[in-house]
Amino acid sequence: MSEPEHISIIDSPKHVGETVRIGAWLTDKRSSGKISFLQLRDGTAFFQGVVVKNAVTEEVWNLAKEMHQEASFWVTGEIHEDKRSHFGYEIEISNIEMVGESEGYPITPKEHGIDFLLDHRHLWLRSRKPFAIMHIRNEMIRATYEFFNKEGFIKMDPPEITNSAPEGTTELFHIDYFDTDAYLSQSGQLYMEAGAMAYGKVFSFGPTFRAEKSKTRRHLTEFWQMEPEMAFMHQEESLQIQERYIAYMVQCVLDKCAYDLKLLDRDPEILKRYTKTPFPRITYDKAIEMLQSAGYDTKWGADFGSPEETYISDQFEQPVFVMNYPKAVKSFYMKSHPTRDDVYICADLLAPEGYGEIIGGSEREDNYDVLKQSILDHHLSLDDYGWYLDLRKYGSVPHSGFGMGLERAITWICHLDHVREAIPFPRMINRLRP
Ligand code: 4AD
Ligand code: MG
């Protein structure tokens, strides 16, 4: 007889009735006299292993009874359908070979507080909820590359160590850079603009950093940002790319992550609403009106905090673009509105279900003199931004771009309470470990 094939749990449906071998960890177990149920995981899925006392050697029966949570081992057995479980399949175990024991695993099936879980993030990643979130995160990253490649974008990587502060100087992480000052990048945008002038349509996807002192459900100090930048493109066309991109990504999650959505109890019917474009659009002026008539005392000119964004995004069944914010609350590089000199041509995309901003974007100022004045008005140094001004000196063209915070989008798509669960090892004001 040939050796049983080594498979992953996720591939069980292709092996019903076959005897296979799986490398697994124990997540939980339960025994009733003559039968043991082992909850197994191998990183690709979770399923149940059944050990029947009469069908195995005494040694295997004892192993099954005595092994501890998170012990690792090889199991051999036959795959069966199991209609009652999330996964739909199980393995009837004929043999177990121990690989690594595990004693006193700290995360037990009982409820733990969030701080305890975050302190044990290196182990917590193994549990069902983080498993589902990380699989969905992976699919969103894959879908992003696929979408932008299909649309003819080139991936270009901006530096992480910079001397510029596109989104303002208050949230920078300072580093000593030999005998000068430098910062961890808060956005790759300015470099992506150089990329757009070189290659037409570019996107970046990597970590960005903000020294956020706020403890909100939406802020990390290290988060992944996806930043496309397009030459010869006005804001309108950029908004269409944004809505098509979000709809595409949600559709990919629906197509590829049904099991993960089930683990998270996330209703796919709700997500289906987000695969339809166009998304609704309102102006900042209209948003202020909506807030004021709902009793908020937000004045025209103020930036929106989480409560305001939550309220606005709650009023729509789909993500909503809020367009043309006052200049005072946005960044120096944005292009002025053609008929209103108090607002920029820009938009934030607010996710529904109260999740708030997931994308910020704008058309960029492409006129040399106007941009130079804006740099001076914002007390930025022409020494530092000279290279950026150059882009307006040599063949300047209308161009637009945007940035999506990956963890914000995950938090929404997975319907999580807090952005900290959307990244493997969250960095926040009081969390640097593990
Ligand atoms: O709105 P922001 O600050 O825009 C920019 O950085 C532009 N330069 C982007 C561009 O046009 N290329 O940030 C973009 C997105 C936000 O919409 C939000 O989703 C996310 O990045 N973000 C954060 N996510 C987690 N934690 C934080 N502290 C975040 N700050 C921004
Ligand atoms: Mg923003």
Coordinates of C-alpha atoms and ligand atoms in Angstrom, one line a residue:
M1 CA 0.0 0.0 0.0
S2 CA 1.3 3.5 -0.9
E3 CA 1.8 6.2 1.8
P4 CA -1.3 8.4 2.4
E5 CA -1.1 11.7 0.6
H6 CA -0.1 14.8 2.7
I7 CA -2.9 17.4 2.3
S8 CA -4.0 20.6 3.8
I9 CA -7.4 20.7 5.6
I10 CA -8.7 23.2 3.1
D11 CA -8.3 20.6 0.3
S12 CA -10.4 18.0 2.2
P13 CA -13.4 18.3 -0.2
K14 CA -11.2 16.8 -3.0
H15 CA -10.3 13.8 -0.9
V16 CA -13.6 12.5 0.5
G17 CA -13.4 8.7 1.1
E18 CA -9.6 8.8 0.9
T19 CA -7.0 8.1 3.6
V20 CA -4.8 11.2 4.0
R21 CA -2.1 12.6 6.3
I22 CA -2.4 16.1 7.8
G23 CA 0.1 18.1 9.9
A24 CA -2.1 19.8 12.6
W25 CA -2.4 21.5 15.9
L26 CA -5.1 20.8 18.5
T27 CA -7.4 23.7 19.3
D28 CA -9.8 21.9 21.6
K29 CA -11.1 18.4 22.4
R30 CA -13.9 16.6 24.0
S31 CA -14.4 13.0 24.9
S32 CA -17.3 10.8 25.6
G33 CA -16.2 7.3 26.8
K34 CA -15.6 5.5 23.6
I35 CA -15.1 8.5 21.2
S36 CA -12.9 11.6 21.2
F37 CA -13.5 14.7 19.1
L38 CA -10.3 16.7 18.3
Q39 CA -10.7 20.2 16.9
L40 CA -7.8 20.5 14.5
R41 CA -6.3 23.4 12.6
D42 CA -3.4 23.6 10.1
G43 CA -3.5 27.3 9.2
T44 CA -5.7 26.6 6.1
A45 CA -8.9 25.8 7.9
F46 CA -10.4 24.3 11.1
F47 CA -12.1 20.9 11.2
Q48 CA -12.9 18.0 13.5
G49 CA -11.0 14.8 13.9
V50 CA -12.9 11.8 15.3
V51 CA -11.1 9.0 17.2
V52 CA -13.2 5.9 17.9
K53 CA -11.6 3.8 20.7
N54 CA -12.3 0.5 19.1
A55 CA -10.8 1.6 15.7
V56 CA -7.3 2.6 17.0
T57 CA -4.5 1.2 19.0
E58 CA -4.5 1.8 22.8
E59 CA -1.5 4.1 22.3
V60 CA -3.3 6.3 19.8
W61 CA -6.4 6.4 22.0
N62 CA -4.3 7.5 25.0
L63 CA -2.5 10.2 22.9
A64 CA -5.9 11.6 21.8
K65 CA -7.1 11.7 25.4
E66 CA -3.9 13.2 26.9
M67 CA -2.6 15.7 24.4
H68 CA -3.0 19.4 25.3
Q69 CA -4.3 22.4 23.4
E70 CA -1.9 23.5 20.7
A71 CA 0.1 20.3 20.7
S72 CA 1.3 19.5 17.1
F73 CA 1.1 16.1 15.4
W74 CA 0.5 14.2 12.2
V75 CA -2.9 12.6 11.8
T76 CA -3.8 9.9 9.4
G77 CA -7.4 9.1 8.6
E78 CA -10.3 9.1 6.2
I79 CA -12.1 12.3 5.1
H80 CA -15.9 12.4 5.4
E81 CA -18.5 15.0 4.8
D82 CA -19.8 16.6 8.0
K83 CA -22.9 18.7 7.2
R84 CA -23.2 20.1 10.8
S85 CA -19.9 22.0 10.8
H86 CA -19.0 25.3 9.4
F87 CA -16.3 23.7 7.3
G88 CA -18.4 20.7 6.1
Y89 CA -15.9 17.9 6.4
E90 CA -14.1 15.9 9.1
I91 CA -11.4 13.3 9.4
E92 CA -11.9 9.8 11.0
I93 CA -8.5 9.4 12.6
S94 CA -6.7 6.0 12.3
N95 CA -3.3 7.2 13.6
I96 CA -1.6 10.0 15.5
E97 CA 2.2 10.8 15.6
M98 CA 3.1 13.5 18.1
V99 CA 5.5 16.2 16.9
G100 CA 5.5 18.9 19.6
E101 CA 3.8 18.9 23.1
S102 CA 2.2 22.0 24.4
E103 CA 1.6 22.6 28.1
G104 CA -0.3 25.5 29.7
Y105 CA -1.3 27.2 26.5
P106 CA -2.4 30.6 27.8
I107 CA -5.4 31.2 25.5
T108 CA -8.1 28.8 26.5
P109 CA -11.6 28.4 25.0
K110 CA -13.0 30.7 27.7
E111 CA -13.4 34.5 27.2
H112 CA -10.3 36.6 27.5
G113 CA -10.0 40.4 27.8
I114 CA -8.7 42.3 24.8
D115 CA -5.5 43.4 26.6
F116 CA -4.6 39.8 27.5
L117 CA -5.2 38.8 23.9
L118 CA -3.1 41.6 22.5
D119 CA -0.3 40.8 24.9
H120 CA -0.4 37.2 23.5
R121 CA -0.9 38.3 19.8
H122 CA 1.9 36.0 18.7
L123 CA -0.3 33.1 19.8
W124 CA -3.7 34.7 19.4
L125 CA -3.1 34.8 15.6
R126 CA -3.9 31.1 15.7
S127 CA -7.5 31.5 16.9
R128 CA -10.5 31.5 14.6
K129 CA -11.3 35.2 14.5
P130 CA -7.7 36.4 13.7
F131 CA -7.5 33.5 11.2
A132 CA -10.5 34.7 9.3
I133 CA -9.4 38.3 9.4
M134 CA -5.9 37.6 8.1
H135 CA -7.3 35.4 5.3
I136 CA -9.6 38.3 4.2
R137 CA -6.7 40.7 4.5
N138 CA -4.7 38.5 2.2
E139 CA -7.5 38.4 -0.3
M140 CA -7.9 42.1 -0.2
I141 CA -4.2 42.6 -0.9
R142 CA -4.3 40.0 -3.7
A143 CA -7.4 41.7 -5.3
T144 CA -5.7 45.1 -5.0
Y145 CA -2.7 44.0 -7.0
E146 CA -4.9 42.2 -9.5
F147 CA -7.2 45.3 -10.0
F148 CA -4.4 47.8 -10.5
N149 CA -2.5 45.5 -12.8
K150 CA -5.6 45.0 -14.9
E151 CA -6.1 48.7 -15.0
G152 CA -2.6 49.3 -16.4
F153 CA -0.9 50.6 -13.2
I154 CA 2.7 50.0 -12.3
K155 CA 3.6 49.3 -8.7
M156 CA 6.2 51.8 -7.5
D157 CA 7.6 51.9 -4.0
P158 CA 8.2 55.3 -2.4
P159 CA 10.8 55.6 0.4
E160 CA 10.0 55.0 4.0
I161 CA 12.6 57.4 5.3
T162 CA 11.8 61.0 4.2
N163 CA 12.3 64.7 4.9
S164 CA 8.8 65.7 3.9
A165 CA 5.4 65.8 5.6
P166 CA 2.6 65.7 3.0
E167 CA -0.1 65.5 5.6
G168 CA 1.2 68.1 8.1
T169 CA 3.9 68.0 10.6
T170 CA 2.1 67.1 13.8
E171 CA 2.1 63.3 13.5
L172 CA 5.6 62.6 12.3
F173 CA 7.9 60.0 13.8
H174 CA 11.3 61.6 14.0
I175 CA 14.5 59.6 13.5
D176 CA 18.1 60.5 13.7
Y177 CA 19.5 60.1 10.2
F178 CA 23.3 60.3 10.7
D179 CA 23.8 64.1 11.2
T180 CA 20.5 65.2 10.1
D181 CA 16.7 64.9 10.9
A182 CA 14.4 62.5 9.1
Y183 CA 10.9 61.1 9.5
L184 CA 9.1 57.8 8.9
S185 CA 6.9 58.4 5.9
Q186 CA 3.3 59.3 6.6
S187 CA 2.3 59.0 2.9
G188 CA 4.2 58.1 -0.2
Q189 CA 2.1 60.5 -2.3
L190 CA 4.6 63.2 -3.3
Y191 CA 6.9 60.5 -4.6
M192 CA 4.0 58.8 -6.4
E193 CA 3.4 62.0 -8.2
A194 CA 6.9 61.8 -9.5
G195 CA 6.1 58.2 -10.5
A196 CA 2.9 59.3 -12.3
M197 CA 4.9 61.8 -14.4
A198 CA 7.3 59.0 -15.2
Y199 CA 5.0 56.0 -15.8
G200 CA 1.5 57.4 -16.2
K201 CA -0.5 55.3 -13.7
V202 CA 1.3 54.0 -10.6
F203 CA 0.3 52.6 -7.2
S204 CA 2.2 52.0 -4.0
F205 CA 1.2 49.6 -1.2
G206 CA 3.2 49.6 2.0
P207 CA 3.4 50.7 5.6
T208 CA 3.0 54.4 6.6
F209 CA 3.5 55.9 10.0
R210 CA 1.7 58.5 12.1
A211 CA 2.5 59.4 15.6
E212 CA -1.2 59.4 16.5
K213 CA -1.6 60.2 20.2
S214 CA -5.4 59.6 19.9
K215 CA -6.8 56.4 21.2
T216 CA -9.6 55.8 18.8
R217 CA -11.0 52.7 17.2
R218 CA -9.6 53.9 13.8
H219 CA -6.0 54.9 14.5
L220 CA -2.8 52.9 14.3
T221 CA 0.6 54.4 14.4
E222 CA 1.7 52.0 11.6
F223 CA -0.8 51.2 8.9
W224 CA -0.7 49.9 5.3
Q225 CA -1.7 52.4 2.7
M226 CA -2.5 51.9 -0.9
E227 CA -1.8 55.0 -2.9
P228 CA -2.5 55.3 -6.7
E229 CA -1.5 58.3 -8.6
M230 CA -2.6 59.0 -12.2
A231 CA -1.3 61.5 -14.8
F232 CA -3.6 63.2 -17.3
M233 CA -6.5 62.6 -14.9
H234 CA -9.0 64.8 -13.2
Q235 CA -10.8 64.0 -10.0
E236 CA -13.9 62.7 -11.6
E237 CA -12.1 59.8 -13.3
S238 CA -10.2 59.1 -10.1
L239 CA -13.5 58.8 -8.1
Q240 CA -14.7 56.3 -10.7
I241 CA -11.5 54.2 -10.2
Q242 CA -12.0 54.4 -6.4
E243 CA -15.5 53.1 -6.5
R244 CA -14.7 50.4 -9.0
Y245 CA -11.7 49.3 -6.9
I246 CA -13.7 49.0 -3.7
A247 CA -16.5 47.1 -5.5
Y248 CA -13.9 44.8 -7.0
M249 CA -12.2 44.1 -3.7
V250 CA -15.5 43.3 -2.0
Q251 CA -16.6 41.0 -4.8
C252 CA -13.3 39.1 -4.5
V253 CA -13.8 38.7 -0.8
L254 CA -17.3 37.4 -1.4
D255 CA -16.0 35.0 -4.1
K256 CA -12.9 33.7 -2.2
C257 CA -13.6 34.1 1.5
A258 CA -17.1 32.6 2.2
Y259 CA -15.6 30.3 4.9
D260 CA -13.9 33.3 6.6
L261 CA -17.0 35.4 6.5
K262 CA -18.9 32.5 8.1
L263 CA -16.4 32.3 10.9
L264 CA -16.8 36.1 11.5
D265 CA -20.6 35.8 11.2
R266 CA -20.5 38.5 8.5
D267 CA -23.6 38.5 6.3
P268 CA -22.6 38.3 2.7
E269 CA -25.9 39.8 1.6
I270 CA -24.8 43.1 3.3
L271 CA -21.4 43.0 1.5
K272 CA -23.2 42.5 -1.9
R273 CA -24.6 46.0 -1.6
Y274 CA -21.0 47.4 -1.9
T275 CA -20.3 45.7 -5.2
K276 CA -22.7 48.0 -7.1
T277 CA -21.4 51.3 -8.5
P278 CA -21.6 54.3 -8.7
F279 CA -21.4 55.2 -5.0
P280 CA -23.5 58.1 -3.7
R281 CA -21.8 61.5 -3.5
I282 CA -22.5 64.6 -1.4
T283 CA -20.6 67.8 -0.9
Y284 CA -19.0 68.8 2.4
D285 CA -21.6 71.7 2.5
K286 CA -24.4 69.1 2.3
A287 CA -22.7 67.0 5.0
I288 CA -22.6 70.0 7.3
E289 CA -26.3 70.6 6.6
M290 CA -27.1 66.9 7.4
L291 CA -25.1 67.1 10.6
Q292 CA -26.7 70.3 11.8
S293 CA -30.2 69.1 11.1
A294 CA -29.4 66.0 13.2
G295 CA -28.4 68.2 16.1
Y296 CA -24.6 68.3 15.8
D297 CA -23.1 71.7 16.3
T298 CA -20.4 71.2 13.7
K299 CA -19.7 74.6 12.0
W300 CA -18.8 75.0 8.3
G301 CA -15.0 74.9 8.2
A302 CA -14.5 72.3 10.9
D303 CA -12.9 68.9 10.2
F304 CA -15.0 65.8 10.9
G305 CA -14.1 63.6 13.8
S306 CA -15.2 60.0 14.2
P307 CA -18.7 60.9 15.5
E308 CA -19.5 63.1 12.5
E309 CA -18.1 60.6 10.0
T310 CA -20.0 57.8 11.7
Y311 CA -23.2 59.7 11.5
I312 CA -22.8 60.6 7.8
S313 CA -21.7 57.1 6.8
D314 CA -24.7 55.6 8.7
Q315 CA -27.1 57.5 6.5
F316 CA -26.1 55.6 3.4
E317 CA -26.4 52.0 2.3
Q318 CA -23.2 52.2 0.3
P319 CA -19.9 53.9 0.7
V320 CA -20.3 57.7 0.2
F321 CA -18.0 60.3 -1.2
V322 CA -17.9 63.6 0.7
M323 CA -16.5 66.1 -1.7
N324 CA -14.8 69.5 -1.6
Y325 CA -13.6 70.1 1.9
P326 CA -12.6 73.5 3.2
K327 CA -9.0 74.3 2.5
A328 CA -8.1 74.8 6.2
V329 CA -8.7 71.1 7.0
K330 CA -6.9 69.6 4.0
S331 CA -3.4 69.5 2.6
F332 CA -1.2 72.0 0.7
Y333 CA -0.9 70.0 -2.5
M334 CA -4.6 69.9 -3.4
K335 CA -6.0 71.7 -6.3
S336 CA -8.4 74.7 -5.7
H337 CA -12.0 74.3 -6.8
P338 CA -12.5 76.3 -10.1
T339 CA -15.5 78.3 -8.8
R340 CA -15.0 78.3 -5.0
D341 CA -11.8 79.6 -3.6
D342 CA -12.5 78.2 -0.1
V343 CA -12.6 74.5 -1.0
Y344 CA -10.3 72.0 -2.7
I345 CA -11.1 69.5 -5.4
C346 CA -11.0 66.5 -3.1
A347 CA -13.1 63.7 -1.6
D348 CA -13.0 61.3 1.3
L349 CA -14.8 58.0 0.9
L350 CA -16.7 57.1 4.0
A351 CA -17.6 53.4 4.6
P352 CA -21.1 52.5 5.5
E353 CA -22.3 50.9 8.8
G354 CA -20.7 53.8 10.6
Y355 CA -17.1 53.0 9.7
G356 CA -16.1 56.4 8.5
E357 CA -13.2 57.4 6.2
I358 CA -11.4 54.7 4.3
I359 CA -10.0 56.8 1.4
G360 CA -8.7 60.3 1.1
G361 CA -7.9 61.7 -2.3
S362 CA -7.8 64.8 -4.5
E363 CA -6.8 66.4 -7.7
R364 CA -3.3 67.8 -7.2
E365 CA -2.3 71.4 -7.8
D366 CA -0.4 71.3 -11.1
N367 CA 0.4 75.0 -11.5
Y368 CA 4.0 75.9 -10.5
D369 CA 3.2 79.4 -9.1
V370 CA 0.1 78.4 -7.2
L371 CA 1.8 75.4 -5.6
K372 CA 4.8 77.4 -4.7
Q373 CA 2.6 79.9 -2.9
S374 CA 0.8 77.1 -1.1
I375 CA 4.1 75.7 0.1
L376 CA 5.1 79.1 1.5
D377 CA 1.6 79.7 3.0
H378 CA 1.9 76.4 4.8
H379 CA 5.4 77.4 6.2
L380 CA 7.1 74.5 4.4
S381 CA 10.6 74.9 3.1
L382 CA 11.3 75.4 -0.6
D383 CA 14.6 73.6 0.0
D384 CA 12.7 70.4 1.0
Y385 CA 10.0 70.7 -1.6
G386 CA 12.1 72.0 -4.6
W387 CA 12.1 68.6 -6.2
Y388 CA 8.3 68.4 -5.8
L389 CA 7.9 71.8 -7.5
D390 CA 10.1 70.5 -10.4
L391 CA 7.3 68.2 -11.3
R392 CA 5.3 71.4 -12.2
K393 CA 8.2 72.8 -14.1
Y394 CA 8.8 70.1 -16.7
G395 CA 5.7 69.0 -18.5
S396 CA 3.1 69.5 -15.7
V397 CA -0.2 67.8 -16.3
P398 CA -3.5 67.5 -14.5
H399 CA -3.2 64.6 -12.1
S400 CA -5.1 63.0 -9.3
G401 CA -4.7 60.3 -6.7
F402 CA -5.8 58.8 -3.5
G403 CA -4.8 56.7 -0.5
M404 CA -6.7 53.9 1.1
G405 CA -6.0 52.7 4.6
L406 CA -5.9 48.9 4.3
E407 CA -6.8 48.3 8.0
R408 CA -9.7 50.7 7.9
A409 CA -11.1 48.9 4.9
I410 CA -10.6 45.5 6.6
T411 CA -12.3 46.7 9.8
W412 CA -15.3 47.6 7.7
I413 CA -15.5 44.6 5.5
C414 CA -15.0 42.2 8.5
H415 CA -17.3 44.3 10.6
L416 CA -14.8 44.6 13.5
D417 CA -15.0 46.9 16.5
H418 CA -11.5 48.2 16.3
V419 CA -8.8 48.6 13.7
R420 CA -6.2 46.9 15.9
E421 CA -7.6 43.5 14.9
A422 CA -7.1 44.2 11.2
I423 CA -3.2 44.0 11.3
P424 CA -1.1 41.1 12.6
F425 CA 0.9 43.1 15.1
P426 CA -0.8 46.4 15.8
R427 CA 1.2 49.5 16.8
M428 CA -0.6 52.0 18.9
I429 CA 0.3 54.7 21.4
N430 CA 0.7 52.2 24.2
R431 CA 1.4 49.0 22.3
L432 CA 4.8 48.0 20.9
R433 CA 4.9 44.4 22.0
P434 CA 4.9 41.7 20.8
Ligands
4AD1 O1 -6.5 60.8 4.4 P1 -5.0 60.6 4.5 O2 -4.2 61.3 5.5 O3 -4.4 60.9 3.0 C1 -3.1 60.8 2.6 O4 -2.2 60.4 3.3 C2 -3.0 61.2 1.2 N1 -1.6 61.5 0.9 C3 -3.4 60.0 0.3 C4 -3.2 60.2 -1.1 O5 -3.9 61.0 -1.7 N2 -2.2 59.6 -1.8 O6 -4.8 59.0 4.7 C5 -5.3 58.1 3.7 C6 -6.0 57.0 4.4 C7 -7.2 57.4 5.2 O7 -8.4 57.6 4.4 C8 -7.3 56.2 6.2 O8 -8.0 55.2 5.6 C9 -5.9 55.8 6.4 O9 -5.2 56.3 5.3 N3 -5.4 56.3 7.6 C10 -5.2 55.6 8.7 N4 -5.4 54.3 9.0 C11 -5.1 53.8 10.2 N5 -4.5 54.5 11.2 C12 -4.3 55.8 11.0 N6 -3.7 56.5 11.9 C13 -4.6 56.4 9.7 N7 -4.4 57.6 9.2 C14 -4.9 57.6 7.9
MG2 MG -7.9 61.8 5.4

